[in-house]
Amino acid sequence: DTAVSQTPKYLVTQMGNDKSIKCEQNLGHDTMYWYKQDSKKFLKIMFSYNNKELIINETVPNRFSPKSPDKAHLNLHINSLELGDSAVYFCASSQVPLKGRSNEKLFFGSGTQLSVL
Amino acid sequence: QKEVEQNSGPLSVPEGAIASLNCTYSDRGSQSFFWYRQYSGKSPELIMSIYSNGDKEDGRFTAQLNKASQYVSLLIRDSQPSDSATYLCAVTIGPNTGNQFYFGTGTSLTVIP
């Protein structure tokens, strides 16, 4: 069973279109994230949700709207796509351990390569 | 975006040598520190975590943390061609309700056979 699954794996679209990326985790984690990785491999946090509530929105344009219907799902909708949105988008999840930090870990999905033409 | 800095490389080492990767971070509230490895076209995978000052060894990997200097490093002994990848340093900042993982820019490592 895949722990963090995101779809689609590849997304090719025209400028101005609206698209969505879906993410699901079956690990029972409370926290989910969206990261954007550019061509230089910089992995930038976009959003963080804890138990369906937005924790972080790191200066992301409001064309990007995350939606968390339950704590196992965090989808990303992008309006009016621009060339600069081309990147790999990773969904991830984590669980703060009840005691100590020995098992704190970020689990990644396989990524969605978005190409805006 | 909290600052986590790494030399982007590329770093090239011969097979069998020690590869040394460095990372600095700006937020003194950083709590936990991680090294992830990412092969081309794949997602990052965790290889080391460290939470307190000093060294932590796991097989050929040693992580070193110095909170006073806000510095964390990764040593890879007996480097193998299969170690060729991008190495990402990450730190967590924030309250316990959903720690926030911030990544550095990554260092590209090539191990030459």
mmCIF file of N, CA and C in Angstrom, chain B residues 7-51:
data_model
loop_
_atom_site.group_PDB
_atom_site.id
_atom_site.type_symbol
_atom_site.label_atom_id
_atom_site.label_comp_id
_atom_site.label_asym_id
_atom_site.label_seq_id
_atom_site.Cartn_x
_atom_site.Cartn_y
_atom_site.Cartn_z
ATOM 1 N N ASN B 7 25.575 24.491 0.161
ATOM 2 C CA ASN B 7 26.315 24.686 -1.086
ATOM 3 C C ASN B 7 25.649 23.840 -2.155
ATOM 4 N N SER B 8 25.334 24.460 -3.280
ATOM 5 C CA SER B 8 24.577 23.729 -4.298
ATOM 6 C C SER B 8 25.425 22.703 -5.039
ATOM 7 N N GLY B 9 26.766 22.889 -4.945
ATOM 8 C CA GLY B 9 27.645 21.964 -5.655
ATOM 9 C C GLY B 9 27.722 22.337 -7.126
ATOM 10 N N PRO B 10 28.004 21.383 -8.019
ATOM 11 C CA PRO B 10 28.082 19.958 -7.689
ATOM 12 C C PRO B 10 29.361 19.601 -6.941
ATOM 13 N N LEU B 11 29.229 18.588 -6.086
ATOM 14 C CA LEU B 11 30.350 18.062 -5.342
ATOM 15 C C LEU B 11 30.703 16.713 -5.958
ATOM 16 N N SER B 12 31.954 16.567 -6.342
ATOM 17 C CA SER B 12 32.405 15.309 -6.931
ATOM 18 C C SER B 12 33.480 14.696 -6.050
ATOM 19 N N VAL B 13 33.326 13.405 -5.748
ATOM 20 C CA VAL B 13 34.336 12.686 -4.968
ATOM 21 C C VAL B 13 34.603 11.352 -5.645
ATOM 22 N N PRO B 14 35.814 10.830 -5.517
ATOM 23 C CA PRO B 14 36.083 9.500 -6.077
ATOM 24 C C PRO B 14 35.467 8.418 -5.197
ATOM 25 N N GLU B 15 35.180 7.300 -5.805
ATOM 26 C CA GLU B 15 34.637 6.157 -5.074
ATOM 27 C C GLU B 15 35.574 5.781 -3.923
ATOM 28 N N GLY B 16 34.973 5.537 -2.754
ATOM 29 C CA GLY B 16 35.759 5.166 -1.580
ATOM 30 C C GLY B 16 36.166 6.341 -0.707
ATOM 31 N N ALA B 17 36.012 7.552 -1.206
ATOM 32 C CA ALA B 17 36.385 8.745 -0.441
ATOM 33 C C ALA B 17 35.260 9.145 0.516
ATOM 34 N N ILE B 18 35.568 10.153 1.341
ATOM 35 C CA ILE B 18 34.554 10.714 2.244
ATOM 36 C C ILE B 18 33.927 11.937 1.582
ATOM 37 N N ALA B 19 32.614 11.957 1.533
ATOM 38 C CA ALA B 19 31.891 13.131 1.033
ATOM 39 C C ALA B 19 31.388 13.914 2.232
ATOM 40 N N SER B 20 31.589 15.218 2.211
ATOM 41 C CA SER B 20 31.190 16.084 3.313
ATOM 42 C C SER B 20 30.197 17.127 2.817
ATOM 43 N N LEU B 21 29.016 17.125 3.410
ATOM 44 C CA LEU B 21 27.944 18.030 3.005
ATOM 45 C C LEU B 21 27.600 18.928 4.182
ATOM 46 N N ASN B 22 27.424 20.198 3.910
ATOM 47 C CA ASN B 22 27.221 21.168 4.980
ATOM 48 C C ASN B 22 25.909 21.922 4.836
ATOM 49 N N CYS B 23 25.398 22.387 5.970
ATOM 50 C CA CYS B 23 24.122 23.084 5.991
ATOM 51 C C CYS B 23 24.117 24.066 7.163
ATOM 52 N N THR B 24 23.651 25.284 6.933
ATOM 53 C CA THR B 24 23.455 26.235 8.018
ATOM 54 C C THR B 24 21.999 26.687 8.016
ATOM 55 N N TYR B 25 21.527 27.088 9.188
ATOM 56 C CA TYR B 25 20.140 27.521 9.301
ATOM 57 C C TYR B 25 20.064 28.803 10.113
ATOM 58 N N SER B 26 19.052 29.590 9.846
ATOM 59 C CA SER B 26 19.008 30.928 10.448
ATOM 60 C C SER B 26 18.141 31.011 11.700
ATOM 61 N N ASP B 27 17.174 30.104 11.849
ATOM 62 C CA ASP B 27 16.224 30.235 12.945
ATOM 63 C C ASP B 27 16.706 29.443 14.172
ATOM 64 N N ARG B 28 17.023 30.174 15.249
ATOM 65 C CA ARG B 28 17.523 29.495 16.456
ATOM 66 C C ARG B 28 16.451 28.643 17.124
ATOM 67 N N GLY B 29 15.203 28.829 16.698
ATOM 68 C CA GLY B 29 14.133 27.997 17.232
ATOM 69 C C GLY B 29 14.021 26.654 16.537
ATOM 70 N N SER B 30 14.891 26.388 15.583
ATOM 71 C CA SER B 30 14.873 25.100 14.879
ATOM 72 C C SER B 30 15.070 23.973 15.880
ATOM 73 N N GLN B 31 14.284 22.923 15.711
ATOM 74 C CA GLN B 31 14.228 21.902 16.757
ATOM 75 C C GLN B 31 14.801 20.561 16.342
ATOM 76 N N SER B 32 14.552 20.186 15.104
ATOM 77 C CA SER B 32 14.985 18.879 14.623
ATOM 78 C C SER B 32 15.637 19.059 13.259
ATOM 79 N N PHE B 33 16.548 18.139 12.944
ATOM 80 C CA PHE B 33 17.377 18.324 11.757
ATOM 81 C C PHE B 33 17.462 17.014 10.986
ATOM 82 N N PHE B 34 17.375 17.116 9.671
ATOM 83 C CA PHE B 34 17.263 15.921 8.852
ATOM 84 C C PHE B 34 18.115 16.057 7.597
ATOM 85 N N TRP B 35 18.538 14.907 7.112
ATOM 86 C CA TRP B 35 19.140 14.826 5.779
ATOM 87 C C TRP B 35 18.293 13.890 4.934
ATOM 88 N N TYR B 36 17.906 14.398 3.760
ATOM 89 C CA TYR B 36 17.153 13.619 2.789
ATOM 90 C C TYR B 36 18.013 13.442 1.544
ATOM 91 N N ARG B 37 17.830 12.309 0.906
ATOM 92 C CA ARG B 37 18.495 12.033 -0.361
ATOM 93 C C ARG B 37 17.429 11.976 -1.445
ATOM 94 N N GLN B 38 17.715 12.583 -2.589
ATOM 95 C CA GLN B 38 16.759 12.580 -3.688
ATOM 96 C C GLN B 38 17.459 12.188 -4.973
ATOM 97 N N TYR B 39 17.067 11.051 -5.515
ATOM 98 C CA TYR B 39 17.549 10.655 -6.826
ATOM 99 C C TYR B 39 16.734 11.387 -7.889
ATOM 100 N N SER B 40 17.338 11.532 -9.046
ATOM 101 C CA SER B 40 16.700 12.256 -10.139
ATOM 102 C C SER B 40 15.343 11.636 -10.486
ATOM 103 N N GLY B 41 14.311 12.455 -10.496
ATOM 104 C CA GLY B 41 12.978 11.988 -10.864
ATOM 105 C C GLY B 41 12.229 11.276 -9.750
ATOM 106 N N LYS B 42 12.823 11.248 -8.572
ATOM 107 C CA LYS B 42 12.191 10.556 -7.439
ATOM 108 C C LYS B 42 11.868 11.543 -6.325
ATOM 109 N N SER B 43 11.141 11.069 -5.333
ATOM 110 C CA SER B 43 10.837 11.925 -4.184
ATOM 111 C C SER B 43 11.947 11.808 -3.134
ATOM 112 N N PRO B 44 12.082 12.800 -2.279
ATOM 113 C CA PRO B 44 13.119 12.745 -1.236
ATOM 114 C C PRO B 44 12.852 11.603 -0.259
ATOM 115 N N GLU B 45 13.932 10.987 0.215
ATOM 116 C CA GLU B 45 13.818 9.930 1.214
ATOM 117 C C GLU B 45 14.748 10.270 2.373
ATOM 118 N N LEU B 46 14.262 10.010 3.578
ATOM 119 C CA LEU B 46 15.018 10.347 4.778
ATOM 120 C C LEU B 46 16.185 9.376 4.963
ATOM 121 N N ILE B 47 17.387 9.923 5.211
ATOM 122 C CA ILE B 47 18.515 9.050 5.511
ATOM 123 C C ILE B 47 19.047 9.250 6.926
ATOM 124 N N MET B 48 18.893 10.455 7.492
ATOM 125 C CA MET B 48 19.395 10.694 8.843
ATOM 126 C C MET B 48 18.545 11.751 9.527
ATOM 127 N N SER B 49 18.365 11.594 10.830
ATOM 128 C CA SER B 49 17.765 12.639 11.647
ATOM 129 C C SER B 49 18.649 12.845 12.868
ATOM 130 N N ILE B 50 18.714 14.072 13.366
ATOM 131 C CA ILE B 50 19.518 14.374 14.555
ATOM 132 C C ILE B 50 18.840 15.472 15.327
ATOM 133 N N TYR B 51 18.840 15.357 16.661
ATOM 134 C CA TYR B 51 18.053 16.276 17.477
ATOM 135 C C TYR B 51 18.886 17.010 18.527
#
